[in-house]
Coordinates of C-alpha atoms and ligand atoms in Angstrom, one line a residue:
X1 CA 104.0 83.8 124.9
X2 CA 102.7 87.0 122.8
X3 CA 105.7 87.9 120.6
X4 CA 106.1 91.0 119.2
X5 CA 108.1 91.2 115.9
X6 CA 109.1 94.7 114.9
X7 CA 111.1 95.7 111.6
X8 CA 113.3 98.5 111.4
X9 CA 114.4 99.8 108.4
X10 CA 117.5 101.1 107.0
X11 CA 116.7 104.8 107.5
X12 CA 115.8 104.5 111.1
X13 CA 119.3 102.6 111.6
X14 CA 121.2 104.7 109.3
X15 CA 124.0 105.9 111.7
X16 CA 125.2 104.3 115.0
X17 CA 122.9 107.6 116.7
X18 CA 120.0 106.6 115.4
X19 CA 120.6 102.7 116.4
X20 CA 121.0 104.0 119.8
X21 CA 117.6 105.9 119.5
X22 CA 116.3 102.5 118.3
X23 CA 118.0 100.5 121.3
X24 CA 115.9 102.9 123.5
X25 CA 112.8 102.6 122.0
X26 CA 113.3 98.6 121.6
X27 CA 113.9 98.8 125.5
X28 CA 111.5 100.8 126.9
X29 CA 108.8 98.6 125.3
X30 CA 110.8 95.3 126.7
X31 CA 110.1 97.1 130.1
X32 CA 106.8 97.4 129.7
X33 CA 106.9 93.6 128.9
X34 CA 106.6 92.4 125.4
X35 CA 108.9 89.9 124.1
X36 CA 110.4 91.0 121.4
X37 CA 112.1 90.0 118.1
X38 CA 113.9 92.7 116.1
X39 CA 114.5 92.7 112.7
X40 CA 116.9 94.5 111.2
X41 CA 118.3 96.2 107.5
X42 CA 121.3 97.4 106.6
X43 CA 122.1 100.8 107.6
X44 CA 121.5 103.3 105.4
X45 CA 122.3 103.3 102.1
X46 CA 124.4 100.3 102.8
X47 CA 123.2 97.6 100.0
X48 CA 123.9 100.4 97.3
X49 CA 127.5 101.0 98.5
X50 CA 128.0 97.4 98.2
X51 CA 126.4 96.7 94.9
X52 CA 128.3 99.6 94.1
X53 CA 131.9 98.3 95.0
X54 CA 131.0 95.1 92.9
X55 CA 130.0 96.9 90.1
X56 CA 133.1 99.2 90.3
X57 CA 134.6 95.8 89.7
X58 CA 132.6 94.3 86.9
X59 CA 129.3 94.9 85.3
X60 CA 128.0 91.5 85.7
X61 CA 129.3 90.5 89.1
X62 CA 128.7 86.5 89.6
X63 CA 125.0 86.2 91.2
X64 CA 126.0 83.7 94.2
X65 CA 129.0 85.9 95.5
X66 CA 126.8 89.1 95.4
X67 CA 124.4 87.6 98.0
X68 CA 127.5 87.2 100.0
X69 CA 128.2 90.4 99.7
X70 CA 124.8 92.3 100.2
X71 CA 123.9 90.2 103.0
X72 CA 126.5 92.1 105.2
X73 CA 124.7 95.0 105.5
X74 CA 122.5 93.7 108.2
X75 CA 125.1 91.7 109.7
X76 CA 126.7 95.3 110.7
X77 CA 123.4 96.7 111.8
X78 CA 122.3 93.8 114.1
X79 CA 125.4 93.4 115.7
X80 CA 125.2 97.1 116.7
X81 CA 121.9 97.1 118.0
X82 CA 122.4 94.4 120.0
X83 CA 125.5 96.1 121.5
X84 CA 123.5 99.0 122.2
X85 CA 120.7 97.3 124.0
X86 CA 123.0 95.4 126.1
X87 CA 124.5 98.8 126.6
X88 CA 121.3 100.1 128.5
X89 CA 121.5 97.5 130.3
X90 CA 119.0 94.7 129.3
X91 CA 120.0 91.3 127.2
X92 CA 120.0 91.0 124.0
X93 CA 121.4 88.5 121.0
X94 CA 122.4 88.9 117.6
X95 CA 121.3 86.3 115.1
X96 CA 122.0 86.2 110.9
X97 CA 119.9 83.9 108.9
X98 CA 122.2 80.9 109.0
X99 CA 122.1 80.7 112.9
X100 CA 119.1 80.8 112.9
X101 CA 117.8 78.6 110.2
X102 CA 116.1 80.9 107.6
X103 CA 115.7 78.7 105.1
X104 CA 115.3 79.6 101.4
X105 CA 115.0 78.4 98.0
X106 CA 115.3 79.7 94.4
X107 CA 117.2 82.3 92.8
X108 CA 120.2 84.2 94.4
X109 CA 118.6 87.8 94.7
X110 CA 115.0 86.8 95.1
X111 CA 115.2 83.6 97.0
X112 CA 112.1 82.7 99.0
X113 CA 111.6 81.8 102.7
X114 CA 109.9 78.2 102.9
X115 CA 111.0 77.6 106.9
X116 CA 112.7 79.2 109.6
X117 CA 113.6 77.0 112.9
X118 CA 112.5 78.9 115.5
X119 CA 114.1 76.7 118.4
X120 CA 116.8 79.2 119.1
X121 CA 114.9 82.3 119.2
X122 CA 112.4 80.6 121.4
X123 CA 115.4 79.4 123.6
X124 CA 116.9 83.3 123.8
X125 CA 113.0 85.0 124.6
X126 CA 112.8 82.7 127.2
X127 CA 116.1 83.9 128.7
X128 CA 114.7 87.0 128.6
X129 CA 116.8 88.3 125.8
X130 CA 115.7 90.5 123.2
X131 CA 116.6 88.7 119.8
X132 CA 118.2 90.4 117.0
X133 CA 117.6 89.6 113.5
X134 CA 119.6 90.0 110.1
X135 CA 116.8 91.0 107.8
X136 CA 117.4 90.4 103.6
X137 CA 118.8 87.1 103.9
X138 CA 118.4 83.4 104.2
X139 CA 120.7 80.1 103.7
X140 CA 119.5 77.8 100.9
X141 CA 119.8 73.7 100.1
X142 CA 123.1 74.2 99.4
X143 CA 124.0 76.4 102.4
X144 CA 124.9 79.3 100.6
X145 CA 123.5 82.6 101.6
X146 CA 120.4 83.9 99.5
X147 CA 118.7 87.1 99.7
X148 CA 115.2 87.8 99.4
X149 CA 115.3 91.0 96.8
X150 CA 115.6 94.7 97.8
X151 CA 113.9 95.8 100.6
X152 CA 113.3 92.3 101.7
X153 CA 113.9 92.9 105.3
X154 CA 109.8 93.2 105.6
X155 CA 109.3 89.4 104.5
X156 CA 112.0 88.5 107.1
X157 CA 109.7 89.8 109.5
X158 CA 106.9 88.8 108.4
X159 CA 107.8 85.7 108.2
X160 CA 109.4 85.6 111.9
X161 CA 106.0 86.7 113.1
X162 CA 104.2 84.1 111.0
X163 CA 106.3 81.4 112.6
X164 CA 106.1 82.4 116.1
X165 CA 102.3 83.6 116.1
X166 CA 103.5 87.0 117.0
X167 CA 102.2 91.1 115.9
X168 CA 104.4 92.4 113.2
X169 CA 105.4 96.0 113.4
X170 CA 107.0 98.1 110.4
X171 CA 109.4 101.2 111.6
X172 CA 110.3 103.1 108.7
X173 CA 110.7 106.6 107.8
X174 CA 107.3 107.3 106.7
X175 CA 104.8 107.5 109.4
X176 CA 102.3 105.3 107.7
X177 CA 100.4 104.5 104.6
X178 CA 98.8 106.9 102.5
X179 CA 96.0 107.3 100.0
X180 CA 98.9 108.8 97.5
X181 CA 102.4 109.3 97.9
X182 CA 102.6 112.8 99.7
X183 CA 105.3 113.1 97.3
X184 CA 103.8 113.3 94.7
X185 CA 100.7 114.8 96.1
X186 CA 100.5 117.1 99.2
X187 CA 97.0 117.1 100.3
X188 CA 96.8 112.8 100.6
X189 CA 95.2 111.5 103.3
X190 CA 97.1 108.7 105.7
X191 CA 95.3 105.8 106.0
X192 CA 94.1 104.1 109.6
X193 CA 94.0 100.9 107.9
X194 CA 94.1 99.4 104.5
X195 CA 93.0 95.6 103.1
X196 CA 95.8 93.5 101.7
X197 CA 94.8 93.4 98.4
X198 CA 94.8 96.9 98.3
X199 CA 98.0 97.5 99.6
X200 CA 99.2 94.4 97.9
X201 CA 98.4 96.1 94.6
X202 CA 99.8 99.6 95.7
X203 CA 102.8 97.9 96.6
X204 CA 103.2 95.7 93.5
X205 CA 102.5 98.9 90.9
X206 CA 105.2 101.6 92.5
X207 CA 103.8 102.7 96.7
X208 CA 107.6 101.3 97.6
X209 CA 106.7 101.2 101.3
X210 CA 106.5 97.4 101.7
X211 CA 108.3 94.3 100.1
X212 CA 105.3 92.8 98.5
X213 CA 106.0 90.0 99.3
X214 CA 105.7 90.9 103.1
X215 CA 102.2 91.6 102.5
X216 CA 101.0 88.3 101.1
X217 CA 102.7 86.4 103.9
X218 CA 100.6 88.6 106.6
X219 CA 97.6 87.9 103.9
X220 CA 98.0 84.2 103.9
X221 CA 99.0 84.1 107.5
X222 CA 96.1 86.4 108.9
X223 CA 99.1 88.5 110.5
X224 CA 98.0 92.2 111.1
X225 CA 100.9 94.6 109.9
X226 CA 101.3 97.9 111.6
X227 CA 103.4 100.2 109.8
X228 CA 104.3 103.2 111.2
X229 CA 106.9 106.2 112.0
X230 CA 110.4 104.6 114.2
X231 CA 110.8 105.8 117.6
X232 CA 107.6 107.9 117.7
X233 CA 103.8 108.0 119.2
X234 CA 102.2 108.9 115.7
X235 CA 99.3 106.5 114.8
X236 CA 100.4 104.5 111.6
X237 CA 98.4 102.6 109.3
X238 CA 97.3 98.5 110.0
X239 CA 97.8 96.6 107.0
X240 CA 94.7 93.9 107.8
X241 CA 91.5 92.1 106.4
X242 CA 89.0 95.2 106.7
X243 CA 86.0 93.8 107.7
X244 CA 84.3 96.5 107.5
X245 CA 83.8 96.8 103.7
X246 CA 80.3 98.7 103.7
X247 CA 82.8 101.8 104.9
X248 CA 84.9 101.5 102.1
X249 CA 82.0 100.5 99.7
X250 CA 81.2 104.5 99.9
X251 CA 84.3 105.0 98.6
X252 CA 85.8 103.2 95.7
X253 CA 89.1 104.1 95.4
X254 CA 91.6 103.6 98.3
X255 CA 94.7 104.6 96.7
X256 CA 96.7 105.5 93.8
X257 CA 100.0 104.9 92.5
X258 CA 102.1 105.7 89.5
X259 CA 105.4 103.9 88.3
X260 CA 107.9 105.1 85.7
X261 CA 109.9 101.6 85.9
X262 CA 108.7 100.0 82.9
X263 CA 108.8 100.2 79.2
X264 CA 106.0 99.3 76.8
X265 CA 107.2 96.8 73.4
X266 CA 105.2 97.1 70.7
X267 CA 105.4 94.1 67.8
X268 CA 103.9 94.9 64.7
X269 CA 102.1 93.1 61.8
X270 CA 102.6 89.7 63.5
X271 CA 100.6 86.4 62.4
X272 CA 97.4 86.6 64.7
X273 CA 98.6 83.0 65.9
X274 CA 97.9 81.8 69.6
X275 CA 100.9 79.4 69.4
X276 CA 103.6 81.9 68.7
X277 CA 102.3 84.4 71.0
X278 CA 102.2 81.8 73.8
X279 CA 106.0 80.6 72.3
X280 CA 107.1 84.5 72.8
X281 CA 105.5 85.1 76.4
X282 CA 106.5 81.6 77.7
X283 CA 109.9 82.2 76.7
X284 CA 109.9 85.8 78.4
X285 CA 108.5 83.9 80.9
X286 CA 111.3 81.4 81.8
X287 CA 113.9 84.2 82.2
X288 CA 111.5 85.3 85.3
X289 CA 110.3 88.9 83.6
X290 CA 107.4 90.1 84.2
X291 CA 105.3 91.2 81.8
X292 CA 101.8 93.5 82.9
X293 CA 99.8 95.1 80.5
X294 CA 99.3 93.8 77.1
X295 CA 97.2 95.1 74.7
X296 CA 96.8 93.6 71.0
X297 CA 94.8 95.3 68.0
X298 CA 92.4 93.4 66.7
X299 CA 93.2 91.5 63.6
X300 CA 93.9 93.2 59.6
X301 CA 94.5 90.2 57.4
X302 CA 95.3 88.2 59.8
X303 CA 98.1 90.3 61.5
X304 CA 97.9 92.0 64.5
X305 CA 100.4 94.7 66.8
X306 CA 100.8 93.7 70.4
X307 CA 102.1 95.9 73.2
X308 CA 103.3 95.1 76.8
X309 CA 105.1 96.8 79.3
X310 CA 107.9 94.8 81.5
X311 CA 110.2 96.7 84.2
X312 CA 112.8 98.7 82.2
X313 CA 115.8 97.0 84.4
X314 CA 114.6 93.7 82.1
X315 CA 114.5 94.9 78.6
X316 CA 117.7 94.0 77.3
X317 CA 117.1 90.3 78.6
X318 CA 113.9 90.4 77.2
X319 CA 115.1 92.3 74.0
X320 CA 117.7 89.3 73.7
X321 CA 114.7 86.3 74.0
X322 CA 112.1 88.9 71.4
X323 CA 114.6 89.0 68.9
X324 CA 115.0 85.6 68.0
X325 CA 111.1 86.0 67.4
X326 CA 111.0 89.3 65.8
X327 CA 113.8 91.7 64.6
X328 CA 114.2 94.8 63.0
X329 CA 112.7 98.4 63.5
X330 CA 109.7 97.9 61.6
X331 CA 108.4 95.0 63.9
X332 CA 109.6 96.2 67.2
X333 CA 109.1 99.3 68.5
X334 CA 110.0 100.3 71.9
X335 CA 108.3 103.2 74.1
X336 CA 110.4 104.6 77.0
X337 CA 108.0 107.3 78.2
X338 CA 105.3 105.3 79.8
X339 CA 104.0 105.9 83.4
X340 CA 102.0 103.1 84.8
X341 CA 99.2 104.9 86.5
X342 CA 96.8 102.9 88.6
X343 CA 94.3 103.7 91.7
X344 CA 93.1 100.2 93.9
X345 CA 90.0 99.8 96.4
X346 CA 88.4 96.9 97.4
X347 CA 85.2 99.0 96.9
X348 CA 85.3 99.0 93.1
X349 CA 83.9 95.4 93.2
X350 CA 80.7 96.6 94.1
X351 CA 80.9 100.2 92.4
X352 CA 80.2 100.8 88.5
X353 CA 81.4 103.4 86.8
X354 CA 84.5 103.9 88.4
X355 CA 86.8 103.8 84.9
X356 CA 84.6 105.6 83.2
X357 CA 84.8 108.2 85.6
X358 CA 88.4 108.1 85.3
X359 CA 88.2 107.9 81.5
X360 CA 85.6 110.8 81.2
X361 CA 88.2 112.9 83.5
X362 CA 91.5 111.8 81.3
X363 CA 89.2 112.7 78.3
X364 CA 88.3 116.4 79.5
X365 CA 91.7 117.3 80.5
X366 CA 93.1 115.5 77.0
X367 CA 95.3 112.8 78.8
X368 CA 95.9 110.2 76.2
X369 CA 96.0 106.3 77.5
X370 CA 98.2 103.9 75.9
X371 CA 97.3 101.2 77.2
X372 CA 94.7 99.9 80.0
X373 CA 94.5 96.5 82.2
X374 CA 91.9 96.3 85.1
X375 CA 91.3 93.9 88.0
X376 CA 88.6 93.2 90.2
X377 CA 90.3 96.4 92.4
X378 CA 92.3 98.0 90.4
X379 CA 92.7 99.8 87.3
X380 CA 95.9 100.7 85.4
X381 CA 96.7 103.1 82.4
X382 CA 99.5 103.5 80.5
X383 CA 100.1 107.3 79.7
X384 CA 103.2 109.7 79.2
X385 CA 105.5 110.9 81.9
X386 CA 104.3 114.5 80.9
X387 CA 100.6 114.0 82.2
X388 CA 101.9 112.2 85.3
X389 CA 101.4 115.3 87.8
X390 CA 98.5 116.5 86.1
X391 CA 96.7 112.5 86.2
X392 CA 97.5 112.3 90.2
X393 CA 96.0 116.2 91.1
X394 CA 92.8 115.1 88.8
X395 CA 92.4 112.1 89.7
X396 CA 93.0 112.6 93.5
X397 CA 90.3 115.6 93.6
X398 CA 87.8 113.5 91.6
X399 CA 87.6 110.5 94.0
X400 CA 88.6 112.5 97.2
X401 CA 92.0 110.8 97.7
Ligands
LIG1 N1 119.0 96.2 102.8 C1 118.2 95.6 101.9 C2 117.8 96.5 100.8 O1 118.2 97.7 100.8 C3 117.0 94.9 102.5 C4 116.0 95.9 103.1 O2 116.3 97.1 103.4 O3 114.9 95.5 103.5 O4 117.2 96.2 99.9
MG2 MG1 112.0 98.9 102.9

């Protein structure tokens, strides 16, 4: 039984038009005799209308009762677009995460799948149904709804495919995956198909197309992810192993991506100790922040200055755990006007010179970096908001992007 799992997101079911739209478009290709699982988010800008009722109601709204709340969203939309298949005629069944065992653990708001029981949307394809999906969400040990983070409807899928050896399909509002955010710059080029890794760092530093997360399962899972345009015959972009890695080797970069989510920390004039330094990040660590780029000065009398960025939505949390370190504005010095600007390929591993090609073009066009962290594919630079535009149209011309 070849299963195809497709996504929609909440743009492309963002009013009870365009879920009929969808209905066709889910139908047509039943007709033409795929067995399909359809996942679902909520419509719209439905998850922000709910966080913001809670928060109308308190600023710190208890964590359990809020993934009751969110995961409504895409109980409304799959209910509806099973209506409006069964409407045109064919069968189709509505499932949330609890019928269908999703199963999750860890944190309310970024719980993880581990399992989903796919007995019951096995039982429904072979009736000939088409199965409809709550995206988000999950049920944990203790039976209480989870969700899986925002924009986790993609994992869901993922994850559906994964467990019934099925294609994964993405419907979204762009129509594909793109060297740069067209955004932010109009001449990039869509991509026919991109490696994990790369698109698993894209996603990761800001390209906010796909839940990361998604991507890794497809990675792990050897699960091909198209991601493409809803409801139209424009060729989107296959998120895949690319095998053919002497193509990209003749070009280095694959894609760039900025991010103006996170703030840098600097401490200053601290003991150029390994223990305290590991006491400071572990304990940033615990509370689930992530930290990226660090940076440290090399030692003066023993002391030393260390800087690292973490998403600005966790500074005061991480402010709170710093402090009992460090206090006081001489020590700790925050910088809000950081963009993290970063370009990925899988062809950097066998090209030299990329960052100083990069560096040699910041340098020219005086771009000052802040701070740097590389991988094996990627390379990321901390500079100021101002230079953002200027980094993407230089940077873009210079590797072709
Ligand atoms: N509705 C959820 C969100 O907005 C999940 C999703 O769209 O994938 O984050
Ligand atoms: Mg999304």
């Amino acid at each position: 039984m070849a299963v195809v799992v497709q996504k929609y997101g909440g743009s492309s079911v963002g009013n009870i038009e365009k879920i009929k739209k969808v209905a066709e478009t889910v139908v047509k290709r039943k007709r033409a005799g795929d067995d399909l699982v359809i996942v679902v988010s909520a419509m719209g800008d439905t998850t922000d209308e709910l966080i913001e009722m809670a928060n109308q109601i308190t600023d710190t709204p208890d964590k359990r009762e809020m993934d009751a709340l969110l995961s409504t969203g895409e109980m409304i939309s799959c209910a509806l677009l099973a209506i409006a298949i069964q409407s045109l005629g064919e069968e189709a069944i509505s499932y949330t995460a609890y019928q269908i065992g999703i199963k999750t653990s860890g944190q309310y708001g970024k719980s993880l799948i581990y399992d989903i029981d796919n007995k019951k949307i096995k039982k429904s394809l072979n009736e000939g149904k088409i199965v409809i999906v709550a995206g988000f969400q999950g049920v944990n040990e203790e039976g209480d709804i989870t969700t899986l983070g925002r924009g986790g409807s993609d994992t869901s899928a993922v994850a559906i495919a994964v467990k019934l050896k099925g294609s994964c399909e993405i419907y979204t509002d762009v129509d594909g995956i793109y060297s740069v955010d067209p955004r932010k710059y109009k001449n990039a080029k869509k991509l026919d198909e991109i490696d994990y890794e790369e698109m698993l760092e894209l996603s990761s530093l800001g390209a906010q197309v796909m839940h990361s997360r998604s991507i890794e399962l497809g990675q792990k899972y050897g699960i091909p992810i198209y991601v493409g345009l809803s409801n139209s015959d424009i060729k989107g972009t296959v998120i895949k192993e690319v095998a053919n890695k002497m193509n990209m080797e003749s070009k280095p970069i694959t894609g760039l991506a900025t991010s103006d989510d996170d703030v840098a920390i600097t401490i200053r004039d601290i003991d150029n100790d390994i223990n305290l330094l590991s006491d400071i990040f572990e304990s940033v660590a615990k509370k689930r922040i992530n930290i990226d780029m660090i940076s440290q000065t090399a030692p003066m009398n023993n002391k030393v200055n260390i800087s690292f960025t973490l998403p600005k939505a966790d500074l005061k949390e991480a402010l709170d755990i710093i402090e009992k370190f460090y206090s006081g504005k001489d020590k700790l010095f925050i910088d809000e006007d950081i963009t993290k600007f970063s370009i990925v390929g899988i062809g950097m591993k066998t090209t030299s010179g990329v960052a100083a090609r990069v560096f040699k073009v910041f340098k020219l066009n005086k771009i000052e970096v802040k701070m740097i962290t590389t991988s094996e594919i990627r390379i990321t630079c901390a500079i100021k908001q101002e230079d953002k535009q200027k980094a993407i149209e230089l940077i873009a011309t210079e590797f072709n992007l």
